[in-house]
Coordinates of C-alpha atoms and ligand atoms in Angstrom, one line a residue:
Chain A
M1 CA -26.6 -29.8 -17.5
N2 CA -25.0 -29.7 -20.5
K3 CA -22.5 -32.3 -21.6
S4 CA -20.4 -30.2 -23.7
S5 CA -19.9 -27.9 -21.5
H6 CA -17.4 -30.6 -19.5
R7 CA -15.6 -30.8 -22.6
L8 CA -12.8 -28.4 -22.2
P9 CA -11.7 -26.4 -25.6
N10 CA -8.4 -26.4 -26.7
S11 CA -7.6 -22.9 -25.6
E12 CA -9.2 -22.1 -23.0
P13 CA -7.4 -25.3 -20.4
E14 CA -8.5 -23.0 -17.1
S15 CA -11.8 -23.4 -17.2
N16 CA -13.0 -24.8 -14.5
L17 CA -12.8 -28.6 -16.0
L18 CA -14.8 -29.8 -11.8
A19 CA -17.5 -27.4 -12.0
F20 CA -19.5 -31.3 -12.3
L21 CA -17.7 -32.4 -9.1
P22 CA -20.2 -31.2 -6.0
P23 CA -19.9 -34.1 -3.8
V24 CA -17.7 -32.3 -1.4
D25 CA -18.2 -29.6 -0.5
Y26 CA -14.7 -27.7 1.2
P27 CA -15.6 -25.5 3.5
S28 CA -13.2 -24.6 5.8
E29 CA -9.9 -27.0 6.6
S30 CA -11.5 -28.2 10.6
E31 CA -14.6 -28.3 8.9
E32 CA -12.8 -31.1 6.2
R33 CA -10.5 -32.6 9.0
R34 CA -14.5 -33.2 10.8
Q35 CA -15.4 -35.0 7.1
V36 CA -12.1 -37.1 7.1
A37 CA -12.6 -38.2 10.6
G38 CA -16.4 -38.8 9.7
I39 CA -15.5 -41.3 7.2
L40 CA -12.3 -43.1 8.6
E41 CA -13.7 -43.8 11.9
T42 CA -18.1 -44.0 11.0
A43 CA -18.2 -44.8 7.8
L44 CA -18.0 -48.9 8.8
P45 CA -18.6 -48.6 12.2
G46 CA -16.8 -51.7 13.8
R47 CA -17.5 -54.9 11.5
P48 CA -20.3 -55.6 11.0
S49 CA -21.4 -59.3 11.7
F50 CA -20.5 -61.7 8.5
L51 CA -24.3 -62.2 7.7
V52 CA -24.7 -58.0 7.1
Y53 CA -21.4 -56.8 5.8
V54 CA -22.2 -60.1 2.8
T55 CA -25.8 -58.9 2.0
E56 CA -24.8 -54.8 2.4
M57 CA -21.7 -55.6 -0.1
Y58 CA -24.5 -57.5 -2.6
R59 CA -26.7 -54.7 -2.4
Q60 CA -24.2 -52.5 -3.3
I61 CA -22.2 -54.0 -5.6
G62 CA -25.6 -56.1 -7.9
F63 CA -26.1 -59.4 -9.9
R64 CA -24.6 -57.4 -12.6
H65 CA -21.7 -56.3 -11.7
L66 CA -20.3 -59.6 -9.0
F67 CA -21.1 -62.3 -11.6
R68 CA -20.2 -60.3 -14.9
D69 CA -18.8 -63.4 -17.0
L70 CA -22.4 -65.0 -16.6
T71 CA -22.2 -65.9 -20.0
E72 CA -18.9 -68.0 -19.0
I73 CA -20.4 -69.9 -15.6
V74 CA -23.7 -70.8 -17.5
F75 CA -21.2 -71.8 -20.1
V76 CA -19.4 -74.5 -17.8
L77 CA -22.5 -75.0 -15.7
L78 CA -24.4 -77.1 -18.3
L79 CA -21.1 -78.3 -19.5
G80 CA -20.2 -80.0 -15.6
I81 CA -24.5 -80.9 -16.1
G82 CA -23.5 -82.4 -19.3
V83 CA -21.0 -83.9 -18.0
W84 CA -23.1 -84.9 -14.6
I85 CA -25.9 -86.6 -16.6
F86 CA -24.3 -88.4 -18.5
T87 CA -21.9 -90.4 -15.8
A88 CA -25.5 -90.6 -14.0
L89 CA -26.6 -92.4 -17.1
F90 CA -23.9 -94.7 -17.2
A91 CA -23.8 -95.6 -13.7
M92 CA -27.5 -95.9 -12.9
E93 CA -27.2 -99.0 -16.6
Q94 CA -25.2 -100.6 -14.5
R95 CA -28.2 -101.2 -12.0
N96 CA -26.2 -101.7 -9.1
T97 CA -27.3 -99.0 -6.3
E98 CA -24.2 -98.8 -4.3
L99 CA -23.0 -97.4 -7.5
A100 CA -25.4 -94.9 -7.1
Y101 CA -24.6 -93.4 -4.6
T102 CA -21.1 -94.0 -4.7
F103 CA -21.7 -91.7 -8.0
I104 CA -23.7 -88.4 -6.0
F105 CA -21.3 -89.0 -3.4
T106 CA -18.2 -88.6 -5.9
V107 CA -19.4 -86.5 -8.6
S108 CA -21.5 -83.6 -6.2
P109 CA -18.6 -81.1 -5.7
L110 CA -18.3 -81.2 -9.7
L111 CA -19.8 -78.8 -10.7
Y112 CA -18.5 -76.4 -7.5
L113 CA -15.2 -77.5 -8.6
V114 CA -15.5 -76.6 -11.9
V115 CA -16.8 -73.1 -11.5
S116 CA -14.5 -72.3 -8.9
V117 CA -11.0 -73.6 -10.5
I118 CA -11.4 -71.5 -13.5
F119 CA -12.2 -68.4 -11.1
F120 CA -9.7 -69.0 -9.3
A121 CA -7.1 -69.9 -12.5
E122 CA -8.1 -66.7 -13.6
L123 CA -8.2 -64.1 -10.5
R124 CA -4.4 -62.9 -10.8
R125 CA -3.9 -63.6 -14.2
R126 CA -6.4 -60.6 -15.7
D127 CA -5.0 -57.9 -16.4
T128 CA -7.8 -55.6 -13.8
Y129 CA -6.3 -57.1 -10.5
A130 CA -3.9 -54.0 -9.7
V131 CA -7.4 -51.8 -10.1
E132 CA -9.9 -53.8 -8.1
M133 CA -7.5 -54.4 -5.8
S134 CA -8.0 -50.5 -5.8
C135 CA -11.0 -50.9 -4.8
R136 CA -13.5 -50.6 -2.0
Y137 CA -14.4 -54.0 -2.7
N138 CA -11.4 -56.2 -3.3
V139 CA -10.9 -58.5 -5.7
Y140 CA -10.7 -61.6 -2.2
Q141 CA -13.9 -59.7 -1.6
L142 CA -15.4 -59.9 -4.7
A143 CA -14.3 -63.4 -4.1
S144 CA -15.9 -64.7 -1.3
L145 CA -18.7 -63.5 -2.3
R146 CA -19.2 -65.3 -5.5
M147 CA -17.4 -68.5 -3.8
L148 CA -20.5 -68.3 -1.0
M149 CA -22.8 -67.7 -4.4
F150 CA -21.2 -70.4 -6.3
A151 CA -21.5 -73.4 -3.0
A152 CA -25.4 -72.1 -2.6
V153 CA -25.9 -72.7 -6.8
C154 CA -23.7 -75.9 -6.5
L155 CA -26.0 -76.9 -3.4
V156 CA -29.1 -76.5 -5.5
L157 CA -28.2 -78.0 -9.2
N158 CA -27.2 -80.8 -7.1
A159 CA -30.2 -81.5 -5.4
L160 CA -32.2 -81.0 -8.9
L161 CA -30.4 -84.1 -10.7
V162 CA -30.0 -85.9 -7.3
G163 CA -34.3 -85.8 -7.5
L164 CA -33.9 -86.4 -11.1
I165 CA -31.9 -90.0 -10.6
S166 CA -33.9 -90.8 -8.0
A167 CA -36.8 -90.5 -9.8
A168 CA -35.7 -92.1 -12.8
Y169 CA -33.4 -94.9 -10.7
G170 CA -36.2 -96.1 -8.0
R171 CA -33.5 -97.6 -6.6
V172 CA -32.1 -94.7 -4.7
D173 CA -33.4 -92.6 -1.2
M174 CA -34.2 -89.4 -1.9
L175 CA -33.2 -87.8 1.0
R176 CA -30.1 -89.9 1.8
G177 CA -29.0 -89.5 -2.1
L178 CA -29.8 -85.4 -1.1
L179 CA -27.7 -85.6 1.9
L180 CA -24.9 -87.9 0.9
S181 CA -24.3 -85.1 -2.2
A182 CA -24.7 -82.0 0.5
S183 CA -22.5 -83.3 2.5
S184 CA -19.8 -84.6 -0.2
L185 CA -19.9 -81.0 -2.1
M186 CA -19.8 -79.0 1.2
L187 CA -17.5 -80.4 3.1
F188 CA -15.3 -81.4 -0.1
A189 CA -15.2 -77.3 -1.0
A190 CA -14.3 -76.4 3.2
A191 CA -11.1 -78.5 2.3
F192 CA -11.2 -77.0 -1.7
L193 CA -10.5 -73.5 0.0
Y194 CA -8.6 -73.7 2.7
G195 CA -6.3 -75.5 0.3
M196 CA -6.6 -72.5 -2.0
L197 CA -5.9 -69.9 1.1
R198 CA -2.9 -71.9 2.1
G199 CA -1.4 -73.7 -0.4
K200 CA 2.0 -72.0 -0.9
N201 CA 2.2 -73.4 -4.2
A202 CA -0.2 -73.9 -7.4
A203 CA 0.7 -77.9 -6.6
M204 CA -0.7 -77.6 -3.0
R205 CA -3.6 -75.4 -3.7
Y206 CA -5.1 -77.4 -6.1
L207 CA -4.0 -80.7 -4.4
W208 CA -7.2 -82.0 -3.0
V209 CA -8.8 -81.6 -6.3
V210 CA -7.1 -84.3 -7.3
A211 CA -6.8 -85.7 -4.0
W212 CA -10.1 -85.9 -3.7
P213 CA -11.6 -89.0 -6.4
M214 CA -8.6 -91.1 -5.4
L215 CA -9.2 -90.9 -2.0
N216 CA -12.6 -92.2 -2.8
L217 CA -11.8 -95.1 -5.3
V218 CA -9.0 -96.3 -3.2
T219 CA -11.7 -96.2 0.2
A220 CA -14.2 -97.8 -2.5
I221 CA -11.1 -100.4 -3.7
A222 CA -9.6 -101.0 -1.1
Q223 CA -12.4 -100.5 2.5
P224 CA -15.0 -101.5 0.1
A225 CA -17.4 -102.7 3.2
F226 CA -16.6 -99.9 5.2
Y227 CA -17.1 -97.6 2.0
H228 CA -20.6 -99.1 1.3
L229 CA -21.1 -98.6 5.5
L230 CA -20.2 -95.7 4.9
L231 CA -22.4 -94.7 1.8
M232 CA -25.5 -96.9 2.7
Q233 CA -25.6 -97.7 5.9
V234 CA -25.0 -94.3 8.4
P235 CA -27.8 -92.8 9.8
L236 CA -29.5 -90.3 8.0
Y237 CA -28.6 -87.5 11.0
V238 CA -24.8 -88.5 10.5
Y239 CA -24.3 -86.9 7.2
A240 CA -27.0 -83.9 8.3
L241 CA -24.2 -83.2 10.8
L242 CA -21.7 -83.8 8.4
F243 CA -23.3 -81.1 6.4
A244 CA -22.8 -78.7 8.9
A245 CA -19.5 -79.2 9.7
G246 CA -18.7 -78.3 5.7
V247 CA -20.7 -75.3 6.2
W248 CA -19.0 -74.3 9.2
G249 CA -15.6 -74.7 7.7
Y250 CA -16.7 -73.5 4.4
I251 CA -17.6 -69.9 6.3
R252 CA -15.3 -70.0 8.0
Q253 CA -12.9 -69.8 4.4
I254 CA -14.9 -67.6 3.7
R255 CA -14.5 -65.2 6.2
R256 CA -10.8 -65.5 5.6
M257 CA -11.0 -64.8 2.4
I258 CA -13.1 -61.3 3.0
A259 CA -10.5 -60.7 5.7
I260 CA -7.7 -61.0 3.2
R261 CA -5.6 -57.6 3.2
S262 CA -5.1 -56.0 0.0
G263 CA -1.6 -56.4 -0.9
V264 CA -0.5 -59.0 1.0
L265 CA -1.0 -61.6 -2.2
F266 CA -0.1 -58.7 -4.4
Chain B
M1 CA -2.4 -35.7 5.2
L2 CA -0.4 -39.0 3.9
T3 CA 2.7 -40.0 6.8
V4 CA 5.6 -42.4 5.2
H5 CA 7.4 -43.1 8.3
G6 CA 10.6 -44.7 7.8
V7 CA 8.8 -47.3 5.1
G8 CA 11.5 -49.4 3.2
K9 CA 10.9 -52.4 1.1
R10 CA 12.5 -55.4 -0.2
Y11 CA 11.3 -57.8 -3.4
G12 CA 12.9 -61.1 -1.3
N13 CA 17.1 -59.3 -0.7
A14 CA 15.8 -57.5 -3.6
R15 CA 16.2 -53.9 -1.3
V16 CA 14.1 -51.4 -3.5
L17 CA 13.1 -48.5 -1.7
E18 CA 14.8 -47.5 2.4
G19 CA 15.1 -44.7 5.1
L20 CA 12.1 -42.9 2.7
D21 CA 10.2 -39.9 5.4
L22 CA 7.8 -37.8 3.2
E23 CA 4.5 -36.5 3.8
F24 CA 2.0 -35.2 1.4
G25 CA -0.5 -32.6 2.3
K26 CA -2.5 -31.0 -0.2
G27 CA -1.1 -30.3 -3.4
V28 CA -0.3 -32.2 -6.9
Y29 CA 3.3 -33.9 -5.9
G30 CA 5.2 -35.6 -9.0
L31 CA 7.6 -38.7 -8.2
L32 CA 10.0 -38.5 -10.8
A33 CA 12.7 -41.2 -11.3
P34 CA 13.9 -43.1 -13.6
N35 CA 13.1 -46.2 -14.8
G36 CA 13.5 -49.6 -12.1
A37 CA 14.4 -46.6 -9.6
G38 CA 11.4 -48.1 -7.3
K39 CA 9.0 -45.2 -8.7
T40 CA 5.5 -47.2 -8.6
T41 CA 6.4 -49.9 -5.7
L42 CA 6.2 -46.2 -3.7
L43 CA 2.9 -45.6 -5.2
K44 CA 1.7 -49.1 -4.3
L45 CA 3.1 -48.5 -1.2
L46 CA 0.8 -45.5 -1.1
A47 CA -2.7 -46.9 -2.1
G48 CA -1.9 -49.3 0.6
L49 CA -1.7 -52.5 -2.4
L50 CA 2.0 -53.9 -1.2
P51 CA 2.5 -53.8 2.5
P52 CA 6.1 -52.2 3.4
T53 CA 9.2 -54.3 4.9
E54 CA 9.7 -51.7 7.2
G55 CA 8.3 -48.2 8.9
E56 CA 4.5 -48.2 8.4
I57 CA 2.3 -45.2 5.7
L58 CA -0.4 -43.2 7.7
Y59 CA -3.7 -41.1 6.7
E60 CA -5.2 -38.7 9.1
G61 CA -2.4 -40.1 11.9
Q62 CA -4.0 -43.7 11.0
P63 CA -2.0 -46.9 9.8
L64 CA -3.3 -47.7 6.3
A65 CA -3.2 -51.3 7.4
V66 CA -6.0 -50.8 9.4
L67 CA -8.1 -48.3 7.5
D68 CA -7.9 -51.1 4.8
E69 CA -11.1 -50.9 3.4
R70 CA -11.9 -47.5 4.9
Y71 CA -9.4 -45.7 3.1
R72 CA -9.9 -47.5 -0.4
L73 CA -13.3 -45.1 0.0
I74 CA -11.3 -42.5 0.0
L75 CA -8.6 -43.5 -2.4
G76 CA -8.6 -42.9 -6.1
Y77 CA -5.7 -45.4 -8.5
L78 CA -3.8 -45.8 -11.7
P79 CA -1.5 -48.7 -12.2
Q80 CA 0.9 -48.4 -14.7
R81 CA -0.9 -51.4 -16.8
F82 CA -4.5 -50.1 -16.3
G83 CA -6.2 -53.6 -16.7
Y84 CA -9.6 -53.7 -18.7
Y85 CA -12.4 -56.4 -19.9
P86 CA -12.3 -56.0 -23.9
N87 CA -15.7 -56.4 -23.8
D88 CA -16.4 -54.0 -22.1
T89 CA -17.6 -50.1 -23.6
P90 CA -15.8 -48.1 -21.2
L91 CA -19.4 -47.1 -19.5
K92 CA -19.6 -50.3 -18.3
Y93 CA -16.8 -51.1 -17.2
M94 CA -16.8 -47.5 -15.1
Q95 CA -20.2 -48.8 -13.7
Y96 CA -18.3 -51.7 -13.0
L97 CA -15.9 -50.1 -10.9
A98 CA -18.1 -48.2 -9.0
A99 CA -19.7 -51.1 -7.8
I100 CA -16.6 -52.4 -6.8
K101 CA -16.2 -48.3 -5.1
G102 CA -19.4 -48.8 -3.3
M103 CA -21.5 -46.5 -5.0
D104 CA -24.8 -46.2 -5.6
R105 CA -25.6 -46.9 -8.6
R106 CA -27.5 -43.7 -10.2
K107 CA -25.3 -42.0 -8.4
A108 CA -22.3 -43.7 -10.9
L109 CA -23.8 -44.0 -14.2
S110 CA -24.6 -40.2 -14.3
R111 CA -21.3 -40.0 -12.7
S112 CA -19.5 -42.1 -15.4
E113 CA -20.9 -40.1 -17.9
E114 CA -19.2 -36.7 -16.3
L115 CA -16.0 -38.1 -16.2
L116 CA -15.9 -39.9 -20.0
D117 CA -17.0 -36.4 -21.5
L118 CA -13.8 -34.8 -19.3
V119 CA -11.6 -37.1 -20.5
A120 CA -12.9 -36.3 -23.9
L121 CA -14.5 -40.1 -24.8
G122 CA -18.3 -38.6 -23.9
E123 CA -18.5 -40.1 -28.1
V124 CA -17.4 -43.6 -27.5
K125 CA -18.8 -44.4 -24.0
H126 CA -21.1 -47.5 -26.2
K127 CA -17.9 -48.6 -28.1
K128 CA -16.4 -51.4 -26.9
M129 CA -12.8 -50.5 -24.9
K130 CA -11.1 -53.2 -26.9
T131 CA -11.7 -51.1 -30.5
F132 CA -10.1 -48.5 -28.8
S133 CA -5.9 -46.5 -28.6
G134 CA -3.8 -46.7 -26.1
G135 CA -4.0 -42.7 -25.4
M136 CA -8.1 -43.9 -25.3
I137 CA -7.8 -46.4 -23.0
Q138 CA -5.0 -44.9 -19.9
R139 CA -7.8 -41.8 -20.5
V140 CA -10.7 -44.0 -19.3
G141 CA -8.0 -45.1 -16.9
I142 CA -7.7 -41.3 -15.4
A143 CA -11.2 -41.2 -15.5
Q144 CA -12.0 -44.3 -13.4
A145 CA -9.6 -43.2 -11.2
L146 CA -11.8 -40.3 -10.6
L147 CA -15.0 -41.8 -9.7
N148 CA -15.0 -41.8 -6.1
D149 CA -13.9 -38.0 -6.1
P150 CA -11.0 -39.7 -4.0
R151 CA -8.8 -37.5 -1.6
V152 CA -5.9 -39.3 -2.1
L153 CA -5.2 -39.5 -5.8
I154 CA -2.3 -42.0 -7.0
L155 CA -1.6 -42.0 -10.5
D156 CA 1.2 -44.0 -12.1
E157 CA 2.3 -43.3 -14.8
P158 CA -1.3 -41.0 -16.1
T159 CA 0.3 -39.1 -19.0
A160 CA 1.4 -42.2 -21.0
G161 CA 0.9 -42.6 -24.0
L162 CA -1.8 -39.2 -24.4
D163 CA -1.1 -37.4 -27.2
P164 CA -0.3 -33.1 -26.5
K165 CA -3.8 -32.3 -26.5
E166 CA -4.8 -34.7 -24.3
R167 CA -1.4 -34.0 -22.1
A168 CA -2.6 -29.9 -21.6
R169 CA -5.8 -31.0 -21.2
F170 CA -4.4 -33.4 -18.1
R171 CA -2.2 -30.9 -16.9
S172 CA -4.7 -28.8 -16.0
L173 CA -7.0 -31.8 -15.1
L174 CA -4.2 -32.0 -11.8
T175 CA -4.2 -28.6 -11.1
Q176 CA -7.5 -28.6 -10.2
L177 CA -7.5 -31.1 -8.4
G178 CA -4.6 -30.3 -6.2
R179 CA -6.8 -27.7 -4.6
Q180 CA -9.0 -29.9 -2.5
R181 CA -7.3 -32.7 -2.7
T182 CA -3.5 -35.1 -2.4
V183 CA -2.2 -36.2 -5.8
I184 CA 0.7 -37.3 -5.7
L185 CA 1.7 -39.1 -9.8
S186 CA 4.8 -40.5 -11.2
T187 CA 6.6 -39.8 -14.6
H188 CA 9.6 -39.5 -16.7
V189 CA 8.3 -36.9 -18.7
V190 CA 9.4 -33.9 -16.6
S191 CA 6.9 -31.5 -18.5
D192 CA 4.2 -33.2 -17.0
V193 CA 4.8 -31.8 -13.5
E194 CA 7.1 -29.0 -14.2
S195 CA 4.5 -26.5 -14.0
A196 CA 1.2 -28.4 -12.7
A197 CA 3.0 -30.3 -9.4
N198 CA 3.6 -27.9 -6.4
E199 CA 6.4 -30.9 -5.2
I200 CA 8.5 -32.7 -6.8
V201 CA 9.8 -36.2 -5.6
M202 CA 13.0 -37.5 -6.4
L203 CA 14.3 -41.4 -5.6
Q204 CA 18.5 -41.5 -5.3
G205 CA 19.2 -45.7 -4.5
G206 CA 16.2 -46.5 -3.4
K207 CA 16.4 -43.0 -0.8
L208 CA 15.2 -40.2 -1.2
W209 CA 17.0 -37.4 -2.9
V210 CA 14.4 -34.0 -2.3
K211 CA 11.6 -33.2 -2.2
D212 CA 10.6 -29.6 -2.9
H213 CA 9.0 -26.9 -5.5
P214 CA 10.3 -27.6 -8.5
E215 CA 11.4 -23.9 -9.2
A216 CA 14.0 -25.2 -6.2
I217 CA 15.4 -27.8 -7.6
C218 CA 15.8 -26.0 -10.7
K219 CA 17.7 -23.7 -8.8
L220 CA 19.9 -26.8 -7.6
L221 CA 22.1 -26.3 -10.7
A222 CA 22.2 -22.5 -10.8
G223 CA 25.2 -21.2 -12.5
R224 CA 26.0 -24.3 -14.0
V225 CA 24.5 -24.9 -17.1
Y226 CA 24.8 -24.2 -20.1
E227 CA 24.7 -23.9 -24.4
A228 CA 27.7 -23.4 -27.1
Q229 CA 28.0 -23.8 -30.6
L230 CA 30.2 -25.9 -30.9
T231 CA 32.0 -28.1 -34.2
D232 CA 32.0 -32.1 -34.7
T233 CA 35.9 -32.4 -33.4
E234 CA 34.6 -30.4 -30.1
I235 CA 31.9 -32.3 -29.4
E236 CA 33.9 -35.8 -28.6
D237 CA 35.5 -33.1 -25.8
F238 CA 32.6 -32.0 -24.8
R239 CA 30.9 -35.1 -24.1
T240 CA 33.7 -36.6 -20.9
R241 CA 34.4 -33.2 -19.5
Y242 CA 30.5 -32.3 -18.8
V243 CA 27.8 -33.6 -18.1
L244 CA 25.1 -33.6 -21.5
L245 CA 21.9 -32.1 -21.5
G246 CA 20.9 -32.1 -25.1
E247 CA 22.2 -31.0 -28.1
R248 CA 20.8 -29.3 -31.6
S249 CA 21.9 -29.6 -34.6
E250 CA 22.2 -25.5 -36.0
P251 CA 23.5 -24.5 -39.2
G252 CA 26.6 -24.4 -39.3
G253 CA 27.9 -27.1 -36.7
W254 CA 26.0 -28.0 -32.6
K255 CA 24.3 -26.4 -30.4
L256 CA 25.6 -28.3 -27.1
R257 CA 23.4 -27.6 -23.9
F258 CA 25.4 -28.5 -20.5
A259 CA 26.1 -29.3 -17.2
V260 CA 29.2 -28.2 -15.5
E261 CA 30.7 -29.2 -12.1
D262 CA 30.8 -26.3 -9.5
G263 CA 33.3 -23.8 -9.6
T264 CA 33.9 -24.4 -13.0
V265 CA 35.3 -21.6 -15.4
P266 CA 32.8 -20.6 -18.3
A267 CA 34.9 -19.7 -21.4
D268 CA 33.4 -16.5 -23.0
S269 CA 31.2 -18.5 -25.9
W270 CA 29.6 -20.9 -23.6
Q271 CA 26.6 -18.8 -23.2
G272 CA 24.6 -19.2 -19.8
V273 CA 20.6 -20.3 -19.3
E274 CA 18.3 -21.1 -17.1
P275 CA 18.7 -24.6 -15.9
G276 CA 14.8 -26.7 -16.2
L277 CA 13.5 -29.8 -14.3
E278 CA 14.3 -31.9 -17.5
D279 CA 18.2 -30.3 -16.8
V280 CA 18.3 -31.2 -12.6
F281 CA 17.2 -34.7 -14.5
L282 CA 19.2 -35.7 -17.1
Y283 CA 22.3 -34.4 -14.0
V284 CA 21.2 -36.2 -11.5
Y285 CA 20.7 -39.9 -13.4
R286 CA 23.2 -39.0 -15.9
D287 CA 25.8 -43.0 -16.0
R288 CA 28.5 -42.5 -13.6
Q289 CA 31.7 -44.0 -13.9
P290 CA 32.8 -47.2 -12.1
G291 CA 33.9 -45.8 -8.9
N292 CA 32.8 -41.8 -9.0
V293 CA 30.9 -41.0 -6.1
P294 CA 26.9 -39.6 -6.1
S295 CA 26.9 -36.5 -6.5
G296 CA 23.7 -36.5 -6.1
T297 CA 23.3 -36.6 -1.8
I298 CA 21.9 -35.1 0.9
W299 CA 23.9 -33.4 3.7
G300 CA 21.6 -33.2 6.6
D301 CA 19.0 -31.7 5.2
E302 CA 20.8 -29.2 1.9
V303 CA 20.7 -31.1 -1.0
R304 CA 23.5 -30.4 -3.3
L305 CA 24.4 -31.2 -7.0
Ligands
ATP401 N1 6.9 -58.0 -7.8 C1 8.1 -57.9 -7.9 N2 9.0 -58.8 -8.0 C2 10.4 -58.7 -7.9 N3 10.9 -57.3 -7.9 C3 10.1 -56.4 -8.2 C4 8.8 -56.3 -8.3 N4 8.4 -55.5 -8.2 C5 9.0 -54.8 -9.1 N5 10.3 -54.7 -9.3 C6 11.9 -54.8 -9.2 O1 11.8 -52.8 -8.2 C7 12.6 -52.7 -8.9 C8 11.7 -51.5 -9.1 O2 10.3 -50.8 -9.2 P1 9.7 -50.5 -9.9 O3 8.3 -51.1 -10.6 O4 8.7 -50.2 -8.7 O5 10.1 -49.4 -10.9 P2 9.3 -47.9 -11.5 O6 10.7 -46.9 -11.1 O7 8.2 -48.3 -11.6 O8 10.1 -48.2 -13.3 P3 9.5 -47.7 -14.5 O9 9.7 -46.1 -14.5 O10 9.4 -48.4 -15.7 O11 7.8 -47.9 -14.4 C9 12.4 -53.1 -10.2 O12 14.4 -53.3 -10.2 C10 12.5 -53.5 -10.4 O13 12.9 -55.5 -11.0
MG402 MG1 6.6 -47.7 -13.0

């Protein structure tokens, strides 16, 4: 179609502006009723399973649009990794294996934390909130997909970093390190999302962000024996269980976020 | 068909809308009311972006809250403040919105380009939006609302910032859209909807005041709008006695347009004129003296001024 034909010359305001809008034929009133009913009833047959729904959403939106702020995210991640490595070097300097585990356990949620906090703080401040809320996949559905992927990416990055530590510092057991890191990340992330969705005000929403390092610090100081036990003596399958519990809790929160109806938090 | 059933909306303790019963079929509906009357609130309710505090809104018989994502599939919405990413080009922004509207990617591109051409932004579709004027941004807003060929199109002050030429273009677009769709727009620029809207909805004190054809609404003031040539001293007197609808300077004094109470006997020098929608707007939403009973009331089905 000739592009310029869409442009409306000033002199003929009644030219057919919408000639190019073919997708919906309007054959007759009853036919249209049927079509609308079709859209309303069968476009989304029931509630598809969570995995199907999320995959389909990702397929339709695509990476480029889902992570439109990719540069910022990568920048923040790099910054986080920098801090991670820097403190890791410091921890290893102490030649203290327990400290290394403590470090892994405490700092593993860091990457996840920074990307998520920045993302949430931005979310409702953005001008585009109103437009995005009116789209099929609204802000919260997009957010849940992003949070899912943040968690996955952070798991992988953490694993790489733990691998790095264990390679550089022989006394850290790779498998224990990985499980420690993964379970701490997922437990933290589940609690973080819970706070975000349930918190009545900003203080309550971000409480967990402060509480997590405090909790670790206090336990390490007040109950060093217990903390030691937790990090170094507990059989590995316990971490695996904790990790599974974290993943389960996290998915639960993600599903709650997906179900947020437009308007509820408007 | 969009049906509003006994809908009310409160923000905390502030009651903004109450007891609204409305039906919107195919056609263009102009929501006309002064600042703060609750136009944006009503449109957000109709778009399913806000839950009503009372009553419910149905589309084709099903509550919006139940339809949820399925309603958004057939919805186009332009908020009063249309937000955008300053570093995006309009084309990129349109494609992004098309993606989260769940549109097919290839279709999204051609569709975005066509719509940008439609709002006369085809030439600048690769320019960053931060370089755009307010009216250009607004036109991107209008274009994005049409992306998914919505059956329900809700536009909150779509003509804000548009120049007269773009307004004219927009009006004719409206007429065409209204043939097959439900188009609901708010405005306080009366001329935007006077000719293009099939029905005008006016709110008064959070309630529906009238919903009717523009001509029918104009008739409410029939025989009560006059113009007269006045001197400066006469004007002050007129101001207190009648409702001023307009004044313009003319050689030898002022030409005043005003409305009178029902039953007032006109002076010989007065010239009766056809009331327009703008006259009705100014009359209904005039500043009232305290204690003065609002004269726009619904008695039964009959609307009186
Ligand atoms: N989120 C909110 N919280 C509390 N009060 C609100 C909120 N949004 C709107 N209001 C109040 O509701 C009333 C109606 O607002 P609304 O924005 O719907 O008016 P409007 O008719 O769109 O006005 P305008 O012509 O200026 O756009 C106003 O008194 C406003 O102060
Ligand atoms: Mg408004």
